[in-house]
Coordinates of C-alpha atoms in Angstrom, one line a residue:
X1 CA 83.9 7.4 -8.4
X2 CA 86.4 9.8 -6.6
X3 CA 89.5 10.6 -8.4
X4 CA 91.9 8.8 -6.2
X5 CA 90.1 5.3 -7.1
X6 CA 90.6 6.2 -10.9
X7 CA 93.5 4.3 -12.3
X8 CA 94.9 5.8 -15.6
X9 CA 94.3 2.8 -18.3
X10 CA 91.7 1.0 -16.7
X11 CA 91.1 -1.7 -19.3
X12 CA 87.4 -2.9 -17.6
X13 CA 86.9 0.5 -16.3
X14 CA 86.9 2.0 -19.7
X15 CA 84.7 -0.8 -21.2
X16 CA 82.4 -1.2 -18.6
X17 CA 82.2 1.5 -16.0
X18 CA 80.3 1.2 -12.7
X19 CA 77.8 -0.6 -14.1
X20 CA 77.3 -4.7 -14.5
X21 CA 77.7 -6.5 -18.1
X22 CA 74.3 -7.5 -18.2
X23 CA 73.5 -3.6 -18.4
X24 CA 74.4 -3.5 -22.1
X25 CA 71.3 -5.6 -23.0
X26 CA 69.1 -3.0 -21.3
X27 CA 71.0 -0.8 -23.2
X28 CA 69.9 -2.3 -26.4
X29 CA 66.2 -1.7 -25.8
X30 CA 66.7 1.8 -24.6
X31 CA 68.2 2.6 -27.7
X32 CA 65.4 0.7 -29.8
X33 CA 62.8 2.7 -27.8
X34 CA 64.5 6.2 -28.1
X35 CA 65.5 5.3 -32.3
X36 CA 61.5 4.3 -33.1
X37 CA 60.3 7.6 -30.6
X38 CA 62.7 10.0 -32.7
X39 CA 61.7 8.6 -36.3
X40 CA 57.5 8.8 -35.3
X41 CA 58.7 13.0 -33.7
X42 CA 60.0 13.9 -36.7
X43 CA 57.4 12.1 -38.7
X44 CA 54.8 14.2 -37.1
X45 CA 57.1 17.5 -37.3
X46 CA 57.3 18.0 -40.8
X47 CA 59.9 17.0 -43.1
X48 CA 61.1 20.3 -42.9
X49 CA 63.3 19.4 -39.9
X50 CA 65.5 16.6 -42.0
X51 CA 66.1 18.6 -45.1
X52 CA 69.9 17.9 -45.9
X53 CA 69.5 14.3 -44.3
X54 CA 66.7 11.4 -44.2
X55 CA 64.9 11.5 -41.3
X56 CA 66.4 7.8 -40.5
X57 CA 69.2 9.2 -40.7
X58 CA 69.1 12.2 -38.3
X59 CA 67.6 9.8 -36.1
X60 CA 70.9 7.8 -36.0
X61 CA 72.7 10.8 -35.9
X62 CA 71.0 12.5 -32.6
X63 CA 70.9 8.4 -31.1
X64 CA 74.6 8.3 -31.7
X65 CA 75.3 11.7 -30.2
X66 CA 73.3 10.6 -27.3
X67 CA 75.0 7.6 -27.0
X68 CA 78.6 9.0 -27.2
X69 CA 78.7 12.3 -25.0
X70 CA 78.4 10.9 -21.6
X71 CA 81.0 8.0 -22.2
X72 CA 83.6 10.8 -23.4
X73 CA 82.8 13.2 -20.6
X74 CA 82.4 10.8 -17.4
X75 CA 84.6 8.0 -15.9
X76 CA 82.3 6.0 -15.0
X77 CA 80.3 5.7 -18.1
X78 CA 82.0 2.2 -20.3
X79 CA 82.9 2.5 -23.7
X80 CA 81.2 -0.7 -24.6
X81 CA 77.9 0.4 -23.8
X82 CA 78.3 3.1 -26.3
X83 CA 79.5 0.6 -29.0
X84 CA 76.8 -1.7 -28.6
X85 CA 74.7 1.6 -29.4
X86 CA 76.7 2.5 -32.3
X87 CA 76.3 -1.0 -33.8
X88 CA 73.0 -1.3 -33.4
X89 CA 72.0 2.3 -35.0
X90 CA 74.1 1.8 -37.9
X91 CA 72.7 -1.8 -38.5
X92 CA 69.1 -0.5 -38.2
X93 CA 69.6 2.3 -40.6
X94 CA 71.1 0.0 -43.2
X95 CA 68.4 -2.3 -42.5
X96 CA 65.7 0.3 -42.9
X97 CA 67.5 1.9 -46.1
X98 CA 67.8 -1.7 -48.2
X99 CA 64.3 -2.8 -47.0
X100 CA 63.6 1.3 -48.2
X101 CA 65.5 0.2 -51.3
X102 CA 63.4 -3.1 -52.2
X103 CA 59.8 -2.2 -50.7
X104 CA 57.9 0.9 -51.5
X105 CA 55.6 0.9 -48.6
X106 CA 58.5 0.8 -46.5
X107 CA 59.9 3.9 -48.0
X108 CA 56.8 5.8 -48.1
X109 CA 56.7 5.1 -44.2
X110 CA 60.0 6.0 -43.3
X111 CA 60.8 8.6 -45.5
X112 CA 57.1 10.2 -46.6
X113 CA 56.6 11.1 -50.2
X114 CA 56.6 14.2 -53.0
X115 CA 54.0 16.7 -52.1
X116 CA 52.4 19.2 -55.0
X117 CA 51.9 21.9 -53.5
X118 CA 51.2 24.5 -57.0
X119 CA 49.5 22.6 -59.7
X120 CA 49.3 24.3 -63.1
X121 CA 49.1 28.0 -61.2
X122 CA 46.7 27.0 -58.9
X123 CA 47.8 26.1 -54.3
X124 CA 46.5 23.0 -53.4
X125 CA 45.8 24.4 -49.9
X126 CA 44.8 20.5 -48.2
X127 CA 48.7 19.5 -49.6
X128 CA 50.2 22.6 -47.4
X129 CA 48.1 22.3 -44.5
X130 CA 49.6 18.4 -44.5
X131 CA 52.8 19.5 -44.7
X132 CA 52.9 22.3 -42.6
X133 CA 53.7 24.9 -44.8
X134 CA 51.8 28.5 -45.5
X135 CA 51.3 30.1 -48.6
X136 CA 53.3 33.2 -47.7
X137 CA 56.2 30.1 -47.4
X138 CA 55.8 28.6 -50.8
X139 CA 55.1 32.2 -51.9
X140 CA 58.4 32.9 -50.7
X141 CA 60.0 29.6 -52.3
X142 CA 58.6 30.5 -55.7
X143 CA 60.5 34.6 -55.2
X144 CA 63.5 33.0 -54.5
X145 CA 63.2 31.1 -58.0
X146 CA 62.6 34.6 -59.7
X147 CA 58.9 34.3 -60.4
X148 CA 56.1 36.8 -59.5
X149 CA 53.2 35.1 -60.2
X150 CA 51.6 31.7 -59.8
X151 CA 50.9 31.5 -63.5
X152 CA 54.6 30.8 -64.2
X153 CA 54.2 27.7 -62.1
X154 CA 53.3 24.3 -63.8
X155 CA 54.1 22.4 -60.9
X156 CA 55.8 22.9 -57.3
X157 CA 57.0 19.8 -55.3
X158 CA 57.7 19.1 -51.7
X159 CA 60.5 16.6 -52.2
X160 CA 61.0 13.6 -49.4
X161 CA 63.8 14.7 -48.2
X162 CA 62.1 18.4 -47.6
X163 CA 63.6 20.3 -50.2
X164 CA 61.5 22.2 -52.9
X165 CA 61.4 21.7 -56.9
X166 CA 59.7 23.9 -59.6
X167 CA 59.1 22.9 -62.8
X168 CA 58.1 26.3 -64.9
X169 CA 55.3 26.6 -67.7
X170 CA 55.9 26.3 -70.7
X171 CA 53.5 29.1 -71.8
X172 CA 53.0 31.6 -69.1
X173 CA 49.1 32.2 -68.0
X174 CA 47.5 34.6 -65.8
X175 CA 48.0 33.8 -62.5
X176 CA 47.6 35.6 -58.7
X177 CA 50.4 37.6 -57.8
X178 CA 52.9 36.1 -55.1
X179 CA 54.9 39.8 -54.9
X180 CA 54.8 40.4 -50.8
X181 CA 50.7 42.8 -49.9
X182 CA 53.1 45.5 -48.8
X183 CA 55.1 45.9 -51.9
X184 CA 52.3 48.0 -53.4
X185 CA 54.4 49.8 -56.4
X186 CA 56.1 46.5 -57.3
X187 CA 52.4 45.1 -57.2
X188 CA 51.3 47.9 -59.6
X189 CA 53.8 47.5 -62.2
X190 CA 52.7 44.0 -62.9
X191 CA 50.7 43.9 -66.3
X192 CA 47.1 43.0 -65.3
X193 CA 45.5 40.2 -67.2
X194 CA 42.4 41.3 -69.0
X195 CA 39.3 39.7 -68.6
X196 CA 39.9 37.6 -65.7
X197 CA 39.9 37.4 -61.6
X198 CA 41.9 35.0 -59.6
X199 CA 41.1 33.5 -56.3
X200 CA 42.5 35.0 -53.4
X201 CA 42.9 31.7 -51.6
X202 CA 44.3 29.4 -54.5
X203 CA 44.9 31.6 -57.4
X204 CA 42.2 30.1 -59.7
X205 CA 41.6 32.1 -62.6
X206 CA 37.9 32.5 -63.7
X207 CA 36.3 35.0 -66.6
X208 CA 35.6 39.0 -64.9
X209 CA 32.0 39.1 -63.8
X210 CA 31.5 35.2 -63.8
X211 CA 33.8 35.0 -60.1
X212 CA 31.1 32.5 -58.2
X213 CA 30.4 33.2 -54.1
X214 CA 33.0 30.5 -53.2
X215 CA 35.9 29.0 -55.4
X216 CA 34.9 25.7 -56.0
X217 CA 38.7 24.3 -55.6
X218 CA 39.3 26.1 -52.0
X219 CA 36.0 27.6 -50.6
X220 CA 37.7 31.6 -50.6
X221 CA 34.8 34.0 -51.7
X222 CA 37.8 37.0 -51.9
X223 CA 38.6 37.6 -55.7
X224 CA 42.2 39.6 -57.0
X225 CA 43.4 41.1 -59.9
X226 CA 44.8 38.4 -62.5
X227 CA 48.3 39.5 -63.5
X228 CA 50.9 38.2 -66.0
X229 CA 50.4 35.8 -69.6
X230 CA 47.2 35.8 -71.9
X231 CA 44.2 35.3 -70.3
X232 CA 42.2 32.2 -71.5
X233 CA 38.5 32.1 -73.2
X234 CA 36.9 29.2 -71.4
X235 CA 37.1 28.4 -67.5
X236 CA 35.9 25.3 -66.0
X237 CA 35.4 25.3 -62.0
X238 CA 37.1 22.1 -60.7
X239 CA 36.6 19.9 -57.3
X240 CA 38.3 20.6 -54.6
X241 CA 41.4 18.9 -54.5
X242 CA 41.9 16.3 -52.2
X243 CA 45.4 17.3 -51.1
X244 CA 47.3 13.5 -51.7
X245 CA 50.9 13.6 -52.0
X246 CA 52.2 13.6 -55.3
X247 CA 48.4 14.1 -56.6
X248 CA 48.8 15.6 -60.1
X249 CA 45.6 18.4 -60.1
X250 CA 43.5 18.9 -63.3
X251 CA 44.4 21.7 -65.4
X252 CA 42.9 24.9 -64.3
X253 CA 42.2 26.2 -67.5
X254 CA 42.0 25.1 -71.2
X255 CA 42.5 26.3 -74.3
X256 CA 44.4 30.0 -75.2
X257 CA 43.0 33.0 -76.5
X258 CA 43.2 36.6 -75.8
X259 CA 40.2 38.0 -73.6

């Protein structure tokens, strides 16, 4: 459109545009196809990209942006197109949040699920390779929460929504060491636990001079020192976990007594 044929107040210009009426129903399934191809992208990116918002809901953010910056930036791009967009985003994502509301399964789908990822002091490496996450990461997390040591941890969530929870022991037990490899003289202050070994891959604790050839919870044949709380008298070598969100792990250890 050159600027000469532009006429200040345009009523059907400014709804409409260049383009025929009938446009706006292609425009509905455009925006149905772009909606259901953001939700499945960020389902498969981690819930790490939609921590502060639902991942339905950051997909009707990013459709309604998409929706509204060429119709303010380009004359001959309607305004009613770009309403028919915004109706139909909102209305799907209050759809999706009261079906959400009523059904679980619809909820689980759209929104994914609470992840433990540390289960009484021990990774549950199959829960982080499913979400994406390293154990220098979670590592990190647990720093930032003022621990040192994954015996402090009874449990350690990956919320929905992609934000982290700790719940902290009650008792503290010996656990591996989550202080950075390079930090060696804050790794040497630690108080070793006496008596025991913990796995370099998962940070299950086992008796000194019993560590087996693999760990039987995550297949690592490296053993470190044990550091922190009391270390326990009898170890039992539990399955591998089978990484399921929100999967509550067996106890790694049972009852207390000095080493």
């Amino acid at each position: 459109m050159k600027p000469e044929e532009i006429r200040v107040f345009d009523l059907e210009r400014m709804l409409r545009g260049q383009t025929p009426w009938v446009f706006a129903l292609e425009v509905l399934l455009r925006v149905v196809v772009i909606y259901v191809i953001l939700v499945v992208s960020m389902r498969l990116m981690g819930r790490r990209m939609a921590k502060q918002v639902s991942r339905n809901e950051l997909a009707a953010l990013v459709s309604l942006a998409a929706a509204i910056g060429p119709a303010m930036q380009t004359p001959d791009r309607g305004l009613l197109p770009t309403a028919l967009v915004a109706l139909l985003v909102v209305g799907m994502q209050r759809a999706l949040s009261m079906l959400a509301a009523r059904n679980r399964r619809v909820e689980k789908v759209t929104q994914g699920e609470v992840t433990t990822l540390v289960a009484d002091g021990c990774l549950d490496n199959r829960a982080l390779s499913s979400a994406l996450l390293s154990s220098d990461r979670v590592f990190a997390q647990l720093r930032a929460q003022g621990l040192e040591h994954l015996g402090q941890v009874d449990r350690f969530h990956l919320e929905a929504n992609g934000s982290f929870s700790l719940i902290k022991a009650k008792d503290e037990r010996p656990g591996l060491s989550i202080l950075p490899a390079w930090d060696e003289d804050a790794h040497r202050a630690q108080p070793e636990a006496r008596g025991v070994r913990a796995c370099s891959g998962c940070g299950f604790v086992v008796k000194r001079g019993e560590e087996p050839s693999a760990c039987g919870r995550c297949g690592s044949s490296e053993w470190a020192r044990a550091v922190g709380g009391p270390p326990r008298r009898e170890q039992q070598q539990p399955s591998r976990g089978d990484g399921r969100s929100g999967t509550r792990q067996p106890p790694v250890v049972s009852s207390s007594a000095p080493g």
